[in-house]
């Protein structure tokens, strides 16, 4: 089937999507929001504007919906129903929709002189980007852009768009698959892996998705030979056809392109997949064609390296989806505790959203920006380190029978108390948070750090979403509260902050030896160190009407060199009590007993110094936190 291309007023306002097969009988609604295919950039397009219905012979029937406010123009006239053929187009508002054939893979060899250059994966990792700041900026947006895709098809659409925007000289980008390519486990194709032979890449090349910078019905085919070479060598390969420009008798595969490179995805999650980018050489001032060809491999290293980074991101995401299956109805991520609940009865009933008392954790990764700047020349290694760091969070949440509710950029949300009631949910959350902090602390100054917020309360948990996409997560004020507590760790310089309900429940459960023993734990020996809490402050976060009493879950002497003694905690809380009732002189005396490295005491002192050590007339003992 052909593709439908939507192009808005700006170059970035576009997408290209494959038309469903006519035999599927699946109509597609297109609109600004809430539609199957969305066009968010054009205000003249209604929320649900048209319905497209695939027809035989690559035709497409277009029907204007009753909810459409503006006309659809086809052939220069406003019309409500018409048939589109490949190469034809229609217009709504400022957006042009074109039906175009998708190119396949060509097995023809290029006539004329061709040069081939293979990029060593390890050498690319060591190489620094020429425009590191731009690439890091694109990298920072890439995870959210890709992880927010609700399906594999949407993932492919977004990835091709990113590569097209990030490669100025590219005329087209494709994601391809060689179905008969074997496992990546061997060192090279043809070598065995654990007794299993690795097949040579062969068979027809499948174009999973294709996008081009210029809308045309005659697009350059993908070179099957280049794809197979890259997959076989497990290296990115660049082909340059030298006989295009300035050669009277020579020709390239197309008038529009004279180079192409292919980046294989080295992962079991994307077997036989590769990224294919093609375009035109940019002749520099003072250079002839031959000089441009010789300089091209070095000049294009940035583009190849970025494509490898995008490929690694795709592979990691698909691997995560493969293991976690949490993004949609067909690919739910189920924690072990959820799988246990599913095994006990009807899956719909087990996943039905319902209210439950939850303990919620928000865990945010710290140090990513600093590490990105430092490792700008080793972005693939940086991405691997970030993935490992996020794995610390998920491993300990799941290890204490928690559920991974969601990922927010470089943060993870987990919760306890659903799908089965957990009377020791607070204890489990505390242990997970403590172990996450311990593992990050063990990495030393060169590792990442984290901030963790913990809150307990009522929430709705289960399969939450729309008819098109669902995920297992939790919803309610306590989830927002845990997120806000995690944010407060930055202001107070504390690793773990909990709300009053969580702190009280934890105090009760720490004194319940039966609950602790049921987890196979003890607070003696090296199993787990008994945690300590200190009240931090009474705060009112921006946007909150109520006052929160927050506490810090402290490190123990065996977990950190900088540890508060019991006397330090008593001095802090005495200073806090004096501050709350307005006895600021006494508060200052107590707080100055704390070690100089203790950050939370600085917040209280700064608050009092901001009022010249005199409580204002409106003082109610509450610290107002800004956004």
Coordinates of C-alpha atoms in Angstrom, one line a residue:
X1 CA 0.0 0.0 0.0
X2 CA 1.1 3.6 -0.5
X3 CA 1.8 6.2 2.2
X4 CA -0.2 9.3 3.0
X5 CA 2.1 12.4 3.6
X6 CA 0.9 15.4 5.6
X7 CA 2.9 18.6 5.2
X8 CA 2.2 21.7 7.1
X9 CA 3.5 25.3 6.7
X10 CA 6.8 24.5 8.5
X11 CA 9.3 21.8 7.5
X12 CA 8.9 20.1 10.8
X13 CA 5.1 20.0 10.6
X14 CA 4.8 16.8 8.8
X15 CA 4.4 13.0 8.9
X16 CA 4.3 10.1 6.6
X17 CA 2.1 7.0 7.4
X18 CA 1.4 3.7 5.7
X19 CA -2.2 3.2 4.5
X20 CA -3.8 0.1 5.9
X21 CA -4.5 -2.8 3.6
X22 CA -8.0 -2.7 1.9
X23 CA -8.6 -6.2 3.2
X24 CA -8.3 -5.0 6.8
X25 CA -11.4 -2.9 6.3
X26 CA -9.9 -0.4 8.8
X27 CA -10.9 3.2 8.3
X28 CA -8.7 5.9 9.7
X29 CA -9.9 9.2 11.1
X30 CA -7.6 12.2 10.7
X31 CA -8.0 15.4 12.8
X32 CA -6.2 17.9 15.0
X33 CA -6.6 15.9 18.2
X34 CA -8.3 12.8 19.5
X35 CA -8.1 11.2 16.0
X36 CA -6.3 8.1 14.8
X37 CA -3.8 10.2 12.9
X38 CA -3.3 13.7 14.4
X39 CA -2.3 17.0 12.7
X40 CA -1.7 19.1 15.8
X41 CA 0.0 22.0 14.0
X42 CA -3.0 23.2 11.9
X43 CA -5.8 25.1 13.8
X44 CA -8.0 25.0 10.7
X45 CA -8.3 21.2 10.9
X46 CA -11.1 20.1 13.2
X47 CA -10.6 17.6 16.0
X48 CA -12.0 14.9 13.7
X49 CA -12.0 16.2 10.1
X50 CA -11.9 13.3 7.6
X51 CA -12.1 9.6 7.3
X52 CA -9.9 7.7 4.8
X53 CA -10.9 4.3 3.6
X54 CA -8.4 2.1 1.7
X55 CA -9.5 0.8 -1.7
X56 CA -8.1 -1.8 -4.1
X57 CA -5.4 -0.7 -6.7
X58 CA -3.7 1.6 -4.2
X59 CA -6.6 4.1 -4.2
X60 CA -7.9 5.9 -1.2
X61 CA -11.5 7.1 -0.5
X62 CA -11.6 10.4 1.5
X63 CA -14.8 11.4 3.3
X64 CA -15.3 14.7 5.0
X65 CA -16.9 14.2 8.5
X66 CA -19.9 16.2 9.8
X67 CA -17.7 17.6 12.6
X68 CA -15.4 19.3 10.0
X69 CA -15.6 23.1 10.2
X70 CA -13.5 23.9 7.1
X71 CA -13.7 22.5 3.6
X72 CA -11.5 19.9 2.0
X73 CA -10.0 21.0 -1.4
X74 CA -9.4 18.4 -4.1
X75 CA -8.7 19.3 -7.7
X76 CA -9.1 23.0 -6.9
X77 CA -12.7 22.6 -5.5
X78 CA -14.2 22.1 -2.1
X79 CA -15.6 18.6 -1.9
X80 CA -16.9 16.2 0.7
X81 CA -16.1 12.8 -0.9
X82 CA -13.6 11.8 -3.5
X83 CA -11.1 9.1 -4.5
X84 CA -7.3 9.7 -4.3
X85 CA -4.7 7.9 -6.5
X86 CA -0.9 7.8 -5.9
X87 CA 0.6 11.2 -6.8
X88 CA -2.7 13.0 -6.1
X89 CA -3.3 15.4 -3.2
X90 CA -5.8 17.4 -1.3
X91 CA -5.6 20.4 1.1
X92 CA -7.2 21.3 4.5
X93 CA -6.3 24.7 5.9
X94 CA -2.5 25.0 5.6
X95 CA -1.8 21.3 5.3
X96 CA -1.3 19.4 2.1
X97 CA -2.0 15.6 2.1
X98 CA -0.3 13.6 -0.7
X99 CA -0.7 9.9 -1.6
X100 CA 2.7 8.6 -2.6
X101 CA 4.0 5.1 -3.4
X102 CA 6.5 3.7 -0.9
X103 CA 9.8 2.6 -2.6
X104 CA 10.9 -0.9 -2.2
X105 CA 14.4 -2.4 -2.1
X106 CA 16.4 -2.7 -5.3
X107 CA 18.8 -5.5 -6.0
X108 CA 20.4 -3.8 -9.0
X109 CA 24.0 -2.8 -8.6
X110 CA 24.9 0.8 -9.4
X111 CA 26.6 1.4 -12.7
X112 CA 29.8 3.5 -12.6
X113 CA 32.5 4.0 -10.0
X114 CA 31.4 3.5 -6.3
X115 CA 33.4 3.9 -3.2
X116 CA 32.6 2.1 0.1
X117 CA 33.6 3.1 3.6
X118 CA 32.9 1.1 6.8
X119 CA 32.8 2.9 10.1
X120 CA 34.2 1.1 13.1
X121 CA 31.7 1.1 15.9
X122 CA 34.3 1.5 18.7
X123 CA 36.1 4.3 16.8
X124 CA 32.8 6.2 16.4
X125 CA 32.2 5.9 20.1
X126 CA 35.5 7.6 20.8
X127 CA 35.0 10.4 18.3
X128 CA 33.8 13.8 19.5
X129 CA 30.9 15.5 17.7
X130 CA 31.8 18.7 15.9
X131 CA 28.5 20.2 17.0
X132 CA 28.3 18.5 20.5
X133 CA 25.8 21.0 22.0
X134 CA 23.3 20.6 19.1
X135 CA 23.6 16.8 19.3
X136 CA 23.1 16.7 23.1
X137 CA 20.1 18.9 22.8
X138 CA 18.6 16.5 20.3
X139 CA 19.6 13.6 22.5
X140 CA 17.8 15.1 25.5
X141 CA 14.5 15.3 23.5
X142 CA 14.9 11.9 21.9
X143 CA 13.8 9.7 24.8
X144 CA 10.6 11.5 25.5
X145 CA 9.8 11.8 21.7
X146 CA 10.3 8.0 21.2
X147 CA 8.9 6.6 24.5
X148 CA 5.7 8.6 24.0
X149 CA 5.0 6.6 20.8
X150 CA 2.1 4.3 21.5
X151 CA 2.9 1.6 18.8
X152 CA 5.7 0.3 16.8
X153 CA 4.4 2.1 13.7
X154 CA 4.3 5.4 15.5
X155 CA 7.8 4.7 16.7
X156 CA 9.0 4.3 13.2
X157 CA 7.3 7.5 12.0
X158 CA 9.0 9.5 14.8
X159 CA 12.4 8.0 14.3
X160 CA 12.5 8.6 10.5
X161 CA 11.4 12.2 11.2
X162 CA 14.2 12.7 13.8
X163 CA 16.8 11.4 11.4
X164 CA 15.6 13.4 8.5
X165 CA 15.7 16.6 10.6
X166 CA 19.1 15.8 12.1
X167 CA 20.8 15.0 8.7
X168 CA 20.6 18.2 6.6
X169 CA 22.1 16.6 3.5
X170 CA 19.7 13.6 3.6
X171 CA 16.9 13.4 1.0
X172 CA 15.3 10.3 2.4
X173 CA 15.4 8.0 5.5
X174 CA 14.1 4.4 5.8
X175 CA 13.9 1.8 8.5
X176 CA 14.4 -1.6 6.8
X177 CA 14.5 -5.2 7.8
X178 CA 16.2 -8.2 6.3
X179 CA 13.9 -11.0 7.6
X180 CA 16.4 -13.8 7.2
X181 CA 19.2 -12.1 9.1
X182 CA 20.2 -14.2 12.1
X183 CA 21.1 -13.7 15.7
X184 CA 23.5 -10.9 16.8
X185 CA 25.1 -13.2 19.3
X186 CA 28.0 -14.3 17.1
X187 CA 31.1 -12.2 16.5
X188 CA 30.4 -12.1 12.7
X189 CA 27.9 -13.6 10.3
X190 CA 28.5 -17.2 9.7
X191 CA 30.0 -17.9 13.2
X192 CA 28.1 -20.0 15.6
X193 CA 26.6 -18.8 18.9
X194 CA 26.2 -21.3 21.6
X195 CA 26.0 -24.1 19.1
X196 CA 23.4 -22.3 16.9
X197 CA 24.7 -21.1 13.5
X198 CA 24.2 -17.4 12.6
X199 CA 22.6 -17.2 9.2
X200 CA 23.9 -14.9 6.5
X201 CA 21.5 -12.0 5.8
X202 CA 19.4 -12.8 2.8
X203 CA 15.8 -12.7 1.5
X204 CA 13.8 -9.7 0.4
X205 CA 14.5 -6.4 2.1
X206 CA 11.3 -5.1 3.8
X207 CA 10.9 -1.3 4.1
X208 CA 9.3 -0.9 7.5
X209 CA 8.9 2.9 7.1
X210 CA 10.1 5.5 4.7
X211 CA 10.2 9.3 4.6
X212 CA 11.6 11.8 2.2
X213 CA 12.3 15.5 2.4
X214 CA 10.6 16.3 -0.9
X215 CA 7.1 14.9 -1.7
X216 CA 7.3 12.8 -4.9
X217 CA 5.6 9.8 -6.2
X218 CA 8.9 8.4 -7.6
X219 CA 11.3 7.8 -4.7
X220 CA 14.8 6.3 -4.7
X221 CA 14.7 2.6 -3.9
X222 CA 16.7 1.2 -1.0
X223 CA 19.9 -0.6 -2.0
X224 CA 19.5 -4.2 -0.9
X225 CA 23.2 -4.8 -1.3
X226 CA 24.2 -2.0 1.0
X227 CA 21.7 -3.2 3.7
X228 CA 23.0 -6.7 3.5
X229 CA 26.7 -5.6 3.6
X230 CA 26.1 -3.5 6.7
X231 CA 24.2 -6.3 8.5
X232 CA 26.7 -8.9 7.6
X233 CA 29.7 -6.7 8.7
X234 CA 27.9 -5.4 11.8
X235 CA 29.3 -2.0 10.9
X236 CA 27.8 1.2 9.5
X237 CA 28.6 1.3 5.8
X238 CA 28.7 4.4 3.5
X239 CA 28.4 4.1 -0.3
X240 CA 29.2 7.0 -2.6
X241 CA 28.5 6.9 -6.3
X242 CA 31.1 9.0 -8.0
X243 CA 29.6 9.2 -11.4
X244 CA 26.7 11.5 -10.8
X245 CA 27.8 15.1 -11.0
X246 CA 30.0 16.3 -13.7
X247 CA 30.4 12.9 -15.4
X248 CA 28.9 13.0 -18.9
X249 CA 28.4 9.3 -19.5
X250 CA 28.0 8.1 -15.9
X251 CA 24.9 8.0 -13.7
X252 CA 23.8 7.1 -10.2
X253 CA 20.9 5.1 -8.9
X254 CA 18.8 8.3 -9.0
X255 CA 19.2 11.9 -10.0
X256 CA 18.5 13.0 -6.4
X257 CA 21.1 11.0 -4.5
X258 CA 24.7 10.2 -4.8
X259 CA 25.4 8.6 -1.4
X260 CA 23.7 6.3 1.1
X261 CA 24.7 4.9 4.5
X262 CA 23.2 2.0 6.4
X263 CA 23.4 1.5 10.2
X264 CA 22.6 -2.0 11.5
X265 CA 20.8 -2.3 14.9
X266 CA 22.9 -4.8 16.9
X267 CA 20.3 -6.3 19.1
X268 CA 18.0 -9.3 19.4
X269 CA 15.1 -6.9 19.9
X270 CA 15.3 -5.7 16.3
X271 CA 16.6 -8.7 14.4
X272 CA 17.7 -7.8 10.9
X273 CA 16.8 -4.1 11.3
X274 CA 18.8 -1.2 9.9
X275 CA 18.6 2.5 9.4
X276 CA 19.1 3.6 5.8
X277 CA 19.8 7.3 5.0
X278 CA 20.5 8.6 1.5
X279 CA 21.1 12.1 0.0
X280 CA 23.3 14.4 -2.1
X281 CA 26.9 15.4 -1.6
X282 CA 27.5 19.0 -0.6
X283 CA 30.4 20.4 -2.6
X284 CA 32.4 22.9 -0.5
X285 CA 33.6 26.2 -2.0
X286 CA 36.9 25.6 -3.8
X287 CA 36.4 21.8 -4.0
X288 CA 35.7 19.8 -7.2
X289 CA 33.6 16.6 -7.2
X290 CA 36.6 14.3 -6.6
X291 CA 37.7 16.3 -3.5
X292 CA 34.1 16.3 -2.2
X293 CA 33.9 12.5 -2.6
X294 CA 37.2 12.0 -0.7
X295 CA 36.2 14.3 2.1
X296 CA 32.6 12.8 2.5
X297 CA 33.4 9.9 4.8
X298 CA 35.0 12.2 7.4
X299 CA 32.4 14.9 7.0
X300 CA 29.5 12.5 7.4
X301 CA 30.9 10.8 10.6
X302 CA 28.7 13.0 12.8
X303 CA 25.6 11.9 10.9
X304 CA 26.5 8.3 11.0
X305 CA 27.4 8.5 14.7
X306 CA 24.0 10.2 15.5
X307 CA 22.2 7.6 13.5
X308 CA 23.9 4.9 15.5
X309 CA 22.8 6.6 18.7
X310 CA 19.2 6.7 17.4
X311 CA 19.5 3.1 16.5
X312 CA 20.7 2.2 20.0
X313 CA 17.8 4.2 21.5
X314 CA 15.3 2.3 19.3
X315 CA 16.9 -1.0 20.3
X316 CA 16.8 -0.2 24.0
X317 CA 13.2 0.9 23.8
X318 CA 12.1 -2.2 21.9
X319 CA 13.9 -4.4 24.3
X320 CA 12.2 -2.6 27.2
X321 CA 8.8 -3.0 25.5
X322 CA 9.6 -6.6 24.7
X323 CA 10.4 -7.3 28.4
X324 CA 8.0 -5.0 30.1
X325 CA 5.0 -4.7 27.6
X326 CA 3.6 -1.7 29.4
X327 CA 3.0 0.8 26.6
X328 CA -0.3 -0.5 25.2
X329 CA -3.1 -3.0 25.4
X330 CA -1.0 -5.6 23.5
X331 CA 2.3 -4.8 25.3
X332 CA 1.5 -4.3 28.9
X333 CA 4.3 -4.3 31.4
X334 CA 3.4 -6.6 34.3
X335 CA 5.5 -6.6 37.4
X336 CA 5.8 -10.1 39.1
X337 CA 3.2 -9.1 41.7
X338 CA 0.8 -8.3 38.9
X339 CA 1.5 -11.6 37.1
X340 CA 0.7 -13.4 40.4
X341 CA -2.7 -11.6 40.5
X342 CA -3.4 -12.5 36.9
X343 CA -2.6 -16.1 37.5
X344 CA -5.2 -16.2 40.3
X345 CA -8.3 -15.3 38.2
X346 CA -9.8 -13.3 35.4
X347 CA -7.3 -10.8 33.9
X348 CA -9.9 -8.2 33.2
X349 CA -11.0 -8.3 36.8
X350 CA -7.5 -8.3 38.1
X351 CA -6.5 -5.2 36.1
X352 CA -9.8 -3.4 36.6
X353 CA -9.1 0.2 38.0
X354 CA -10.1 0.4 41.6
X355 CA -9.3 2.5 44.7
X356 CA -6.6 1.2 46.9
X357 CA -4.3 2.5 49.7
X358 CA -0.9 2.8 48.0
X359 CA 2.6 3.8 48.9
X360 CA 4.0 5.6 45.9
X361 CA 7.7 6.3 45.0
X362 CA 9.1 8.9 42.6
X363 CA 12.8 8.4 42.0
X364 CA 14.6 10.9 39.8
X365 CA 18.1 10.5 38.3
X366 CA 20.5 13.4 39.2
X367 CA 23.8 14.3 37.4
X368 CA 22.6 13.6 33.8
X369 CA 23.2 17.2 32.5
X370 CA 26.7 17.3 34.0
X371 CA 27.5 13.8 32.7
X372 CA 26.2 14.7 29.2
X373 CA 28.5 17.8 29.0
X374 CA 31.5 15.8 30.2
X375 CA 30.9 12.8 27.9
X376 CA 29.7 14.7 24.9
X377 CA 32.1 12.6 22.7
X378 CA 30.9 9.3 24.1
X379 CA 27.1 9.6 23.8
X380 CA 26.5 5.9 23.2
X381 CA 28.4 5.1 26.4
X382 CA 26.4 7.8 28.2
X383 CA 23.1 6.3 27.0
X384 CA 24.2 2.9 28.3
X385 CA 25.1 4.4 31.7
X386 CA 21.7 6.2 31.9
X387 CA 19.9 2.9 31.1
X388 CA 21.9 1.1 33.7
X389 CA 21.1 3.8 36.3
X390 CA 17.3 3.6 35.5
X391 CA 17.7 -0.1 35.9
X392 CA 18.8 0.3 39.5
X393 CA 15.4 2.0 40.2
X394 CA 13.3 -0.6 38.5
X395 CA 15.2 -3.6 39.9
X396 CA 14.7 -2.6 43.5
X397 CA 11.1 -1.6 43.0
X398 CA 10.3 -4.9 41.4
X399 CA 12.5 -6.7 43.9
X400 CA 10.2 -5.5 46.8
X401 CA 7.1 -6.6 44.8
X402 CA 6.3 -3.1 43.6
X403 CA 4.7 -2.1 40.3
X404 CA 6.5 0.2 37.8
X405 CA 3.7 2.7 37.1
X406 CA 5.5 4.9 34.6
X407 CA 8.7 6.5 33.4
X408 CA 8.9 10.3 33.3
X409 CA 12.1 11.3 31.3
X410 CA 14.9 10.1 33.6
X411 CA 12.6 9.3 36.6
X412 CA 10.6 6.2 37.5
X413 CA 7.4 5.9 39.4
X414 CA 6.6 2.8 41.4
X415 CA 3.9 1.8 43.9
X416 CA 2.8 -0.8 46.4
X417 CA -0.6 -1.9 47.6
X418 CA -2.1 -3.1 44.2
X419 CA -3.2 -5.4 42.6
X420 CA -3.1 -7.3 45.9
X421 CA -3.4 -5.5 49.2
X422 CA 0.0 -5.3 51.0
X423 CA -0.3 -4.5 54.6
X424 CA 3.5 -3.9 54.7
X425 CA 3.5 -1.6 51.6
X426 CA 5.2 1.2 53.4
X427 CA 8.0 -1.1 54.7
X428 CA 8.5 -2.5 51.2
X429 CA 8.7 1.0 49.7
X430 CA 11.2 2.1 52.4
X431 CA 13.5 -0.9 51.7
X432 CA 13.4 -0.3 48.0
X433 CA 14.2 3.4 48.4
X434 CA 17.1 2.6 50.8
X435 CA 18.6 0.1 48.5
X436 CA 18.4 2.4 45.5
X437 CA 20.2 5.1 47.5
X438 CA 22.8 2.6 48.7
X439 CA 23.6 1.4 45.2
X440 CA 23.9 4.9 43.8
X441 CA 26.1 5.9 46.8
X442 CA 28.4 2.9 46.2
X443 CA 29.2 4.3 42.7
X444 CA 31.1 7.2 44.3
X445 CA 31.6 10.7 43.1
X446 CA 31.7 9.5 39.4
X447 CA 28.3 7.9 39.6
X448 CA 24.7 9.2 39.3
X449 CA 22.8 10.4 42.3
X450 CA 19.0 10.2 43.0
X451 CA 16.2 12.1 44.7
X452 CA 13.3 10.0 46.1
X453 CA 9.8 11.0 47.2
X454 CA 7.6 8.6 49.2
X455 CA 3.9 9.2 50.0
X456 CA 1.0 7.0 51.2
X457 CA -2.7 7.4 50.6
X458 CA -5.7 6.5 48.5
X459 CA -5.4 6.3 44.7
X460 CA -7.0 4.5 41.7
X461 CA -4.7 1.8 40.3
X462 CA -5.1 -0.6 37.4
X463 CA -5.4 -0.6 33.7
X464 CA -5.8 3.1 32.9
X465 CA -6.0 4.9 29.5
X466 CA -8.2 5.1 26.4
X467 CA -9.7 2.6 24.1
X468 CA -6.6 2.9 21.9
X469 CA -3.9 2.7 24.5
X470 CA -3.7 1.6 28.1
X471 CA -1.1 1.0 30.7
X472 CA -1.0 -0.3 34.3
X473 CA -0.4 2.7 36.6
X474 CA -1.8 4.6 39.5
X475 CA -3.7 7.9 39.5
X476 CA -4.6 10.3 42.3
X477 CA -3.4 13.1 44.6
X478 CA -0.9 10.8 46.4
X479 CA 0.9 10.2 43.1
X480 CA 1.3 13.9 42.5
X481 CA 2.3 14.3 46.2
X482 CA 5.1 11.8 45.8
X483 CA 6.3 13.6 42.7
X484 CA 6.4 16.9 44.6
X485 CA 8.2 15.3 47.5
X486 CA 10.9 14.1 45.1
X487 CA 11.2 17.7 43.8
X488 CA 11.7 19.0 47.4
X489 CA 14.8 16.8 47.8
X490 CA 16.6 19.3 45.6
X491 CA 15.6 22.3 47.8
X492 CA 16.4 20.6 51.1
X493 CA 19.5 18.6 49.9
X494 CA 18.0 15.4 51.2
X495 CA 18.1 12.1 49.3
X496 CA 14.7 10.7 50.5
X497 CA 11.7 12.8 51.7
X498 CA 8.4 11.3 52.9
X499 CA 5.0 12.7 53.8
X500 CA 3.5 12.6 57.3
X501 CA 1.2 9.6 56.5
X502 CA 4.1 7.5 55.2
X503 CA 6.3 8.5 58.2
X504 CA 3.7 7.5 60.7
X505 CA 2.9 4.2 59.0
X506 CA 6.6 3.4 58.7
X507 CA 7.1 4.1 62.4
X508 CA 4.3 1.6 63.2
X509 CA 5.6 -1.1 60.9
X510 CA 9.2 -0.7 62.1
X511 CA 7.9 -1.8 65.5
X512 CA 6.0 -4.8 64.0
X513 CA 8.5 -7.7 64.2
X514 CA 6.0 -10.0 62.5
X515 CA 5.8 -7.8 59.4
X516 CA 9.5 -7.5 59.2
X517 CA 10.0 -11.3 59.6
X518 CA 7.4 -12.0 56.9
X519 CA 9.7 -10.2 54.4
X520 CA 12.6 -12.4 55.4
X521 CA 14.4 -9.5 56.9
X522 CA 15.9 -8.5 60.2
X523 CA 17.4 -5.3 61.5
X524 CA 20.3 -7.2 63.0
X525 CA 23.4 -8.3 61.2
X526 CA 23.9 -7.2 57.6
X527 CA 20.4 -7.9 56.2
X528 CA 19.1 -4.4 56.5
X529 CA 19.9 -1.4 58.7
X530 CA 17.1 0.0 60.8
X531 CA 16.2 3.4 59.2
X532 CA 15.8 6.7 61.0
X533 CA 13.5 9.6 60.3
X534 CA 13.8 13.2 61.2
X535 CA 11.1 15.8 60.7
X536 CA 12.3 18.4 58.2
X537 CA 9.8 21.2 58.1
X538 CA 6.2 22.3 57.7
X539 CA 5.8 23.4 54.1
X540 CA 3.2 24.6 51.6
X541 CA 4.2 23.8 48.1
X542 CA 3.2 26.1 45.3
X543 CA -0.3 25.2 44.2
X544 CA -1.2 23.5 47.4
X545 CA -3.8 24.8 49.9
X546 CA -2.9 22.4 52.7
X547 CA 0.3 22.3 54.8
X548 CA 2.6 19.3 54.6
X549 CA 4.8 18.0 57.4
X550 CA 7.7 16.4 55.6
X551 CA 10.4 14.1 57.0
X552 CA 13.8 12.8 55.8
X553 CA 14.7 9.1 55.6
X554 CA 18.3 9.2 56.8
X555 CA 21.3 7.2 56.0
X556 CA 22.8 4.9 58.6
X557 CA 26.4 5.0 59.8
X558 CA 27.2 1.9 57.6
X559 CA 25.8 3.7 54.5
X560 CA 27.6 7.0 54.5
X561 CA 30.6 8.8 56.0
X562 CA 28.5 11.9 56.7
X563 CA 25.9 10.6 59.1
X564 CA 23.9 12.5 61.6
X565 CA 24.0 11.3 65.2
X566 CA 20.9 10.9 67.3
X567 CA 21.9 14.1 69.1
X568 CA 22.1 15.9 65.8
X569 CA 18.6 14.8 65.0
X570 CA 17.3 15.9 68.4
X571 CA 19.0 19.3 67.9
X572 CA 17.5 19.8 64.5
X573 CA 14.0 18.8 65.6
X574 CA 14.3 21.1 68.7
X575 CA 15.3 23.9 66.4
X576 CA 12.4 23.2 64.0
X577 CA 9.9 23.2 66.9
X578 CA 11.3 26.5 68.2
X579 CA 11.2 28.0 64.7
X580 CA 7.5 26.9 64.2
X581 CA 6.4 28.6 67.5
X582 CA 8.3 31.8 66.7
X583 CA 11.3 31.4 69.1
X584 CA 13.8 32.0 66.4
X585 CA 16.8 32.8 68.7
X586 CA 16.5 29.4 70.4
X587 CA 16.0 27.8 66.9
X588 CA 19.3 29.4 65.7
X589 CA 21.1 28.0 68.8
X590 CA 19.9 24.5 68.2
X591 CA 20.4 24.5 64.4
X592 CA 24.0 25.8 64.7
X593 CA 24.8 22.5 66.5
X594 CA 24.4 20.6 63.3
X595 CA 27.4 19.7 61.1
X596 CA 28.2 22.3 58.4
X597 CA 27.6 19.8 55.6
X598 CA 23.9 19.3 56.7
X599 CA 21.9 21.0 54.0
X600 CA 18.3 20.9 55.5
X601 CA 19.4 23.1 58.5
X602 CA 20.6 25.7 56.0
X603 CA 17.0 26.0 54.6
X604 CA 15.6 26.8 58.0
X605 CA 18.4 29.2 58.8
X606 CA 18.0 31.0 55.4
X607 CA 14.3 31.3 56.0
X608 CA 14.8 33.1 59.4
X609 CA 17.7 35.3 58.0
X610 CA 15.4 36.3 55.2
X611 CA 13.2 38.0 57.9
X612 CA 16.2 39.4 59.8
X613 CA 15.7 36.7 62.5
X614 CA 12.4 38.1 63.5
X615 CA 9.2 36.2 62.8
X616 CA 6.7 38.2 60.6
X617 CA 3.3 39.1 62.1
X618 CA 1.8 36.5 59.7
X619 CA 4.2 33.7 60.7
X620 CA 2.4 30.4 61.0
X621 CA 5.4 28.1 61.1
X622 CA 5.0 27.2 57.5
X623 CA 7.7 27.5 54.8
X624 CA 6.2 28.6 51.5
X625 CA 7.9 26.7 48.6
X626 CA 8.2 28.4 45.2
X627 CA 7.4 26.5 42.0

